[in-house]
Coordinates of C-alpha atoms in Angstrom, one line a residue:
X3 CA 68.3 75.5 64.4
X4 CA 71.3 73.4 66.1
X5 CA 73.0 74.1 69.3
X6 CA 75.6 75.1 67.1
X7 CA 73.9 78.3 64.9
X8 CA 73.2 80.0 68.7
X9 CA 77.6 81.1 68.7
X10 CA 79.5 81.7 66.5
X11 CA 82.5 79.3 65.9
X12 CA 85.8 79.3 63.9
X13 CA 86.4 76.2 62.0
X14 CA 89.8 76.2 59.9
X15 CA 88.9 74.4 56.4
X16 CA 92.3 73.5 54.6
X17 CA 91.4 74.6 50.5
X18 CA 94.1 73.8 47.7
X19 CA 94.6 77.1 46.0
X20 CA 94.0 76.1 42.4
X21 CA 95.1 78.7 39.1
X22 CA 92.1 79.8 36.3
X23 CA 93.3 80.6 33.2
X24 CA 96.9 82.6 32.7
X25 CA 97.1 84.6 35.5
X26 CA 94.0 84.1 38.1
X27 CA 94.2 82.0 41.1
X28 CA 90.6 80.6 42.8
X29 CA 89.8 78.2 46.2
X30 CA 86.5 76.5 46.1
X31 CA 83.8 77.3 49.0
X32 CA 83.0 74.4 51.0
X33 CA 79.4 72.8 50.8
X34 CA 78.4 72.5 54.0
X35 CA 79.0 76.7 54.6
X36 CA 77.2 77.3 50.9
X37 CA 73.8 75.4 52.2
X38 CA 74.0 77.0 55.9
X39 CA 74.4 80.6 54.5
X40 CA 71.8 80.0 51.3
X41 CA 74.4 80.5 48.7
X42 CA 73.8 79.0 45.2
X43 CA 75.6 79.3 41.7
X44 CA 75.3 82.4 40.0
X45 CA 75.4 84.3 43.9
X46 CA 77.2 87.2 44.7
X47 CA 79.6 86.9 48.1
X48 CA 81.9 89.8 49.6
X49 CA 85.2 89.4 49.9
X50 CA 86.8 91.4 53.2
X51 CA 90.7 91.7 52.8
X52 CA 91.9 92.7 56.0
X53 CA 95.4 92.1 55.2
X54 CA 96.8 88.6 56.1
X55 CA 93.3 87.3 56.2
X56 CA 90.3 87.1 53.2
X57 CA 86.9 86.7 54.8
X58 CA 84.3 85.9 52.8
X59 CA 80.5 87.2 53.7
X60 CA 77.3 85.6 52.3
X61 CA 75.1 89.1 50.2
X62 CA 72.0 87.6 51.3
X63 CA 70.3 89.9 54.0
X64 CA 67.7 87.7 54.9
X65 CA 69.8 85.7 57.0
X66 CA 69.2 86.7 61.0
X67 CA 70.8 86.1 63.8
X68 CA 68.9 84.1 66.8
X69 CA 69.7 83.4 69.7
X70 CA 68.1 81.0 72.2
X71 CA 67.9 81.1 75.9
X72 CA 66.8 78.4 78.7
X73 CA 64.1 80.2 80.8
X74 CA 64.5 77.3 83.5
X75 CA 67.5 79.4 84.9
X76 CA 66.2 82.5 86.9
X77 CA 69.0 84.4 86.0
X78 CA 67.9 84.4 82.4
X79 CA 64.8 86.4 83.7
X80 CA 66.4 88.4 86.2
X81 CA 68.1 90.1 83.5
X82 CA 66.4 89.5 80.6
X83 CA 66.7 93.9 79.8
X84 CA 70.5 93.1 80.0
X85 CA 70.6 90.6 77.2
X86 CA 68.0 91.8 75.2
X87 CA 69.8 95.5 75.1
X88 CA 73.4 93.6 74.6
X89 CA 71.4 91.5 71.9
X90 CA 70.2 94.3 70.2
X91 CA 74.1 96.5 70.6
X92 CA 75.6 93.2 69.1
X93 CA 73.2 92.9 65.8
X94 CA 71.0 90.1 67.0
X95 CA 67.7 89.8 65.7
X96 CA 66.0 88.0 67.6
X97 CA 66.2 85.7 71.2
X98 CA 63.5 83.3 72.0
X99 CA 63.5 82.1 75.8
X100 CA 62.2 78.8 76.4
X101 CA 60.2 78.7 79.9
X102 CA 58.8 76.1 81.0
X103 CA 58.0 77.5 84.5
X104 CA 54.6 78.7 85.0
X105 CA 54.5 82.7 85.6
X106 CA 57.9 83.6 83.8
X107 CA 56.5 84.8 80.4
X108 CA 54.9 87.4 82.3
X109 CA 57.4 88.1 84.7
X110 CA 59.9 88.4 81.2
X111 CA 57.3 91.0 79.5
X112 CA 57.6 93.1 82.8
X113 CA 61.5 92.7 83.3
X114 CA 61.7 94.4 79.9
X115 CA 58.9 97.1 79.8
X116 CA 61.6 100.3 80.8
X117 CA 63.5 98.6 78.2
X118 CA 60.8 99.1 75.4
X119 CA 60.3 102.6 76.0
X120 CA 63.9 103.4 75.6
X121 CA 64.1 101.4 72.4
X122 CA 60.9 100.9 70.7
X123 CA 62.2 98.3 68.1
X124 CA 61.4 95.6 70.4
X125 CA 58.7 93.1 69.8
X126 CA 57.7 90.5 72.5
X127 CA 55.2 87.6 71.5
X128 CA 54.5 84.4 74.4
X129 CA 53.4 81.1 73.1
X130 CA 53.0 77.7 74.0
X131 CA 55.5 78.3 76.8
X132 CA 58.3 80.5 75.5
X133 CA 59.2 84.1 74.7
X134 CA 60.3 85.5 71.3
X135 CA 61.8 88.9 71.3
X136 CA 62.3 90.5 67.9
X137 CA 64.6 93.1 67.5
X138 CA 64.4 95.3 64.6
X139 CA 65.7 99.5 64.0
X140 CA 65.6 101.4 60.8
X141 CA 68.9 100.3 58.8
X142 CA 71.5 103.2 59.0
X143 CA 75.3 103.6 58.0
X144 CA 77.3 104.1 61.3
X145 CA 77.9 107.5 60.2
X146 CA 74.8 108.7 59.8
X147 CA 73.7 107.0 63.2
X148 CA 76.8 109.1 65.0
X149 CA 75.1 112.4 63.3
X150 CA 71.5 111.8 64.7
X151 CA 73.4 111.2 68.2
X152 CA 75.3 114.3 68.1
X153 CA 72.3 116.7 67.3
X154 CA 70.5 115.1 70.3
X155 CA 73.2 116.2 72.1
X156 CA 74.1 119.9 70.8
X157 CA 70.1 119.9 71.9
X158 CA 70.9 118.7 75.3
X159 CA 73.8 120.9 76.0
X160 CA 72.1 123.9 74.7
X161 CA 69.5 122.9 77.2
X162 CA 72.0 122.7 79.7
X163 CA 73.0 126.5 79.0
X164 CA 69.5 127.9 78.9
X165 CA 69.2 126.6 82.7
X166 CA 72.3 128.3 83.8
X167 CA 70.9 131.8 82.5
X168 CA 67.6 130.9 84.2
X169 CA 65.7 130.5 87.3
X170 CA 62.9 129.3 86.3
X171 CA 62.1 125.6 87.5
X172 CA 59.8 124.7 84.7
X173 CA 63.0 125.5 82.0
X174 CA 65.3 122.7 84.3
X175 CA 62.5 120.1 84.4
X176 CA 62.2 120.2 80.8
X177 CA 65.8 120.0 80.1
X178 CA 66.1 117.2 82.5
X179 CA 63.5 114.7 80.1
X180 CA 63.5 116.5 76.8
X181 CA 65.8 114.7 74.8
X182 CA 68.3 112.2 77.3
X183 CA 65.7 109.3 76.2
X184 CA 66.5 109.9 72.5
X185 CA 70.7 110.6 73.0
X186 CA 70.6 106.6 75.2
X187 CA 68.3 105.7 72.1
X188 CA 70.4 107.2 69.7
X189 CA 73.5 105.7 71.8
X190 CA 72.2 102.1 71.1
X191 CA 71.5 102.7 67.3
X192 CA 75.3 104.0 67.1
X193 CA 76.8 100.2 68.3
X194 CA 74.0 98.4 66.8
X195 CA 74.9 99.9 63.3
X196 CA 78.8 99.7 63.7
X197 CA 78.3 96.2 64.5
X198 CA 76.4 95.1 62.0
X199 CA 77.9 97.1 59.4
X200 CA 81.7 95.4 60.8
X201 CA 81.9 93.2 63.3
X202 CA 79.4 91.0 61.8
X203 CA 81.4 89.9 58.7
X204 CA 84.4 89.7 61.0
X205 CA 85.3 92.1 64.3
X206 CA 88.7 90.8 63.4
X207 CA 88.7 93.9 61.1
X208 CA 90.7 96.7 62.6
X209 CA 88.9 99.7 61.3
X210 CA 85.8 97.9 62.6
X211 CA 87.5 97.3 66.1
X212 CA 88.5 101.3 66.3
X213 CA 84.8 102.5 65.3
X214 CA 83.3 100.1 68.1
X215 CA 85.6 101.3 71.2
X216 CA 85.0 104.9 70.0
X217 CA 81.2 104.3 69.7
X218 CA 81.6 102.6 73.6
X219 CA 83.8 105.6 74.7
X220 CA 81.4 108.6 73.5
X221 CA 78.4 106.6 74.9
X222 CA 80.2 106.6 78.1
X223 CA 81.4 110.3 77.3
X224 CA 77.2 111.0 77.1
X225 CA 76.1 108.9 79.7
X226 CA 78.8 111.2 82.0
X227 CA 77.2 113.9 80.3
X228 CA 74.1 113.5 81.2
X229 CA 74.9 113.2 85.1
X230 CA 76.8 116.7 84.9
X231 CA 73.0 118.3 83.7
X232 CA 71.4 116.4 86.4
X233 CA 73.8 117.5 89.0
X234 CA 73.6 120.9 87.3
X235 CA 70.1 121.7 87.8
X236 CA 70.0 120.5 91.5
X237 CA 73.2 122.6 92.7
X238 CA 72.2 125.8 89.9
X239 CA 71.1 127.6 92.7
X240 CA 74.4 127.3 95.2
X241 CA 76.2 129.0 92.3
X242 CA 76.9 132.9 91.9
X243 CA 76.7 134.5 88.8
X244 CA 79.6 135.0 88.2
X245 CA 80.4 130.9 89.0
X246 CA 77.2 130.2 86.5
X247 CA 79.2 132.2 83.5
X248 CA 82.4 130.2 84.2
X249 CA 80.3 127.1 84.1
X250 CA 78.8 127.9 80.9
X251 CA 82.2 128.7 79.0
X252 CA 83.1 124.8 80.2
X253 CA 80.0 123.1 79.0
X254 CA 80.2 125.1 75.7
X255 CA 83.5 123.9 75.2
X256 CA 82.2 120.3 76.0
X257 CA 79.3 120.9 73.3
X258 CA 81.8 122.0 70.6
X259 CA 83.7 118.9 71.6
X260 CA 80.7 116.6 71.2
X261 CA 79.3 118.1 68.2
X262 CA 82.3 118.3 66.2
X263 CA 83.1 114.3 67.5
X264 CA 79.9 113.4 66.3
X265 CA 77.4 115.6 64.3
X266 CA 79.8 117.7 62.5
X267 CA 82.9 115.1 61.5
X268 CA 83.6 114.0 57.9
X269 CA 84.5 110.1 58.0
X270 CA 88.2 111.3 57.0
X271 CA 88.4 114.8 58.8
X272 CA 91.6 114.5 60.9
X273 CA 91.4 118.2 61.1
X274 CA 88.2 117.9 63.4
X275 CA 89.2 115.3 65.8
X276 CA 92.4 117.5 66.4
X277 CA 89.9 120.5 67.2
X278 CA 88.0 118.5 69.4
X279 CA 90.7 117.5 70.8
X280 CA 91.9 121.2 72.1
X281 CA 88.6 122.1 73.0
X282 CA 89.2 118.8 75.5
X283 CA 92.0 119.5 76.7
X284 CA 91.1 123.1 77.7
X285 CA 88.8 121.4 80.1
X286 CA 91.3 118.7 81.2
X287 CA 93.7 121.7 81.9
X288 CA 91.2 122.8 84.6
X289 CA 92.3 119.6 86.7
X290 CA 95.5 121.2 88.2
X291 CA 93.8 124.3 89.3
X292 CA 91.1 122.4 91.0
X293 CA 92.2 123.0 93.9
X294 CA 92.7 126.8 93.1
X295 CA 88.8 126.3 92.7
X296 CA 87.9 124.9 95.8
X297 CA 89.4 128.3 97.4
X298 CA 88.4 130.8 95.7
X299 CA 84.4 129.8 94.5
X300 CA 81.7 127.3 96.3
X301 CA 81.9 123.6 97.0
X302 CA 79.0 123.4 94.3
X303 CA 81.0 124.9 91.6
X304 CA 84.5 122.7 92.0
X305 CA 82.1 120.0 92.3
X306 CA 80.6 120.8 89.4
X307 CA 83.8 121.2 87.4
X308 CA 85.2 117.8 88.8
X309 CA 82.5 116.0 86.6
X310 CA 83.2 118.0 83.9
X311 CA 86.7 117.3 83.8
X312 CA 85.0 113.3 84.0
X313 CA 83.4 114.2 80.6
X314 CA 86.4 115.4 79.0
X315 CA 88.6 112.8 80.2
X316 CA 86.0 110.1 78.3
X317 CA 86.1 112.4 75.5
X318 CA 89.6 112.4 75.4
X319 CA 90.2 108.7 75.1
X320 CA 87.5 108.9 72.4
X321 CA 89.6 111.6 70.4
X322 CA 92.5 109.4 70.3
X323 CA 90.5 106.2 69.3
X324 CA 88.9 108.2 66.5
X325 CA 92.6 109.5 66.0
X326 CA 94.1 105.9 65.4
X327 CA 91.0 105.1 63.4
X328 CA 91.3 108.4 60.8
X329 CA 94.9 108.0 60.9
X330 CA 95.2 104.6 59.9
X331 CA 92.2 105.2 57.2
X332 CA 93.9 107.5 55.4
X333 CA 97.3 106.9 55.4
X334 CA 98.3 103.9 56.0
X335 CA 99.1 100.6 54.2
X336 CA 98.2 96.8 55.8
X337 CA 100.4 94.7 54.8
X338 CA 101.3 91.1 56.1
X339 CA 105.1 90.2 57.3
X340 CA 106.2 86.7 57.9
X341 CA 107.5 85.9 61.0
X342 CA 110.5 84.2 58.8
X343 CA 110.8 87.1 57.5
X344 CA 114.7 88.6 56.1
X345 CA 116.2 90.2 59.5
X346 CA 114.1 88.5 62.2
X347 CA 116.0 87.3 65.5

């Protein structure tokens, strides 16, 4: 492979556009991108329109994305978890890590051993000096992978309620490592799938740019989620009953939030992301009154409310990503305007 294959470059071919028969026009496809991509006479290719572009994607699924690193820079090593999990989030399939220096295929395997129990698609092999790390996860449609995240996290906030109506200690240290392995795993899957079912052929497209930023925004939303059921169970105790009941009605409306953004959305529901987005903002309204809070319950409680809001807010910016992204799907038209176009100053 040449230094070249590692990134992905943009290279502007000039084709004569060229008429077929009465009423069809055709371009030919250059050589040198046929052979590099395996495509031969008779092949089938996708054509993307994206409006004032046409990007055409080689069919052939056996083509994999490698990416090679230069293990003589201790960086590389240092945070080898780092680029194997953004390798994995951006559709790579495998990085091999050259490393000539004595000691650093080991000290690679144990950089990225936390790694492989949170993602257990990861493959490591050392030989002759050098690392390969194969990436692989079960091929999924992005909206399938945003369904298996939201049921891990309907489990995780139903969790979250069963420790507010309990005392008992062995309920909250179940909660706290039942299922937050699976929602990062199932975090992961959901970017990993988006990108290769869009940004690979071309992140240019705009549908694929909306899906990604949501996918990046409800991870965050989760990741926030998960630090409000930490910080649950170690303050549960500080809270009156009464303060536990209040807390409840905001993480249900968080779970109806999250479920209905993830687990229970049709890929053209506006209807749902305006639910969810209600349900949001009847936490975000808790902001102004946080103050109110601080007076009348415990410390713990407008503490605990104060992430919450957090959550929401994430949530919220996902809404309106998912907004722009239903929005545009379903009722809007690309089209392409010339800058010389009639009218233009």
């Amino acid at each position: 492979m040449s230094a070249n294959d590692s990134a992905r470059t943009f290279v502007f071919i000039p084709r004569k556009v060229q008429r077929l028969g009465a009423s069809s026009l055709i371009v030919t496809i250059p050589k040198e991108w046929a052979k590099r991509n395996n495509v031969d006479v008779g092949d089938v290719v996708s054509l993307v329109d994206i409006g004032d572009r046409l990007i055409i994607l080689p069919t052939n699924t056996t083509r994999r994305i490698v990416v090679h690193f230069d293990g003589r820079h201790k960086r590389i090593v240092k945070h080898v978890s780092k680029l194997v999990l953004c390798g994995f989030v951006f559709g790579q399939d495998k990085i091999v890590i050259s490393s000539p220096r004595q000691g650093t295929i080991k000290d690679i395997i144990e950089n990225l051993q936390n790694l492989m129990v949170m993602l257990p698609y990861i493959y490591i092999t050392g030989k002759d000096r050098e690392v390969v790390i194969d990436l692989d996860s079960p091929v999924e449609e992005p909206w399938h992978a945003l369904k298996v995240l939201g049921r891990h996290l309907i489990g995780y906030s139903e969790n979250l309620l069963k420790i507010l109506d309990s005392d008992d200690e062995d309920v909250s240290s179940f909660t706290m490592e039942s299922n937050v392995t699976e929602i990062y795993r199932s975090n992961y899957r959901l970017l990993r799938a988006v990108t290769i079912n869009t940004a690979r052929g071309g992140i240019e497209s705009i549908m694929g740019l909306y899906f990604f930023l949501y996918a990046a925004m409800l991870a965050a939303a989760t990741d926030e989620m998960h630090d409000l059921g930490r910080e649950i169970i170690k303050l549960k105790d500080r809270l009156t009953w009464d303060e536990r009941e209040r807390l409840k009605f905001i993480v249900e409306m968080l779970e109806v939030a999250l479920a209905t953004l993830s687990a229970n959305m049709d890929p053209n529901s506006v209807k749902k992301v305006e639910e969810a987005y209600w349900k949001i903002r009847s936490v975000l309204d808790l902001k102004g009154d946080l103050s109110k809070i601080v007076g009348d319950g415990s410390t713990a409680f407008a503490y605990l409310v104060a992430r919450a809001v957090n959550v929401a807010r994430t949530l919220e910016i996902a809404s309106n990503i998912m907004m722009c992204h239903m929005l545009t799907q379903k009722y809007s038209t690309l089209m392409n305007e010339s800058s010389n176009s009639e009218g233009s100053s």
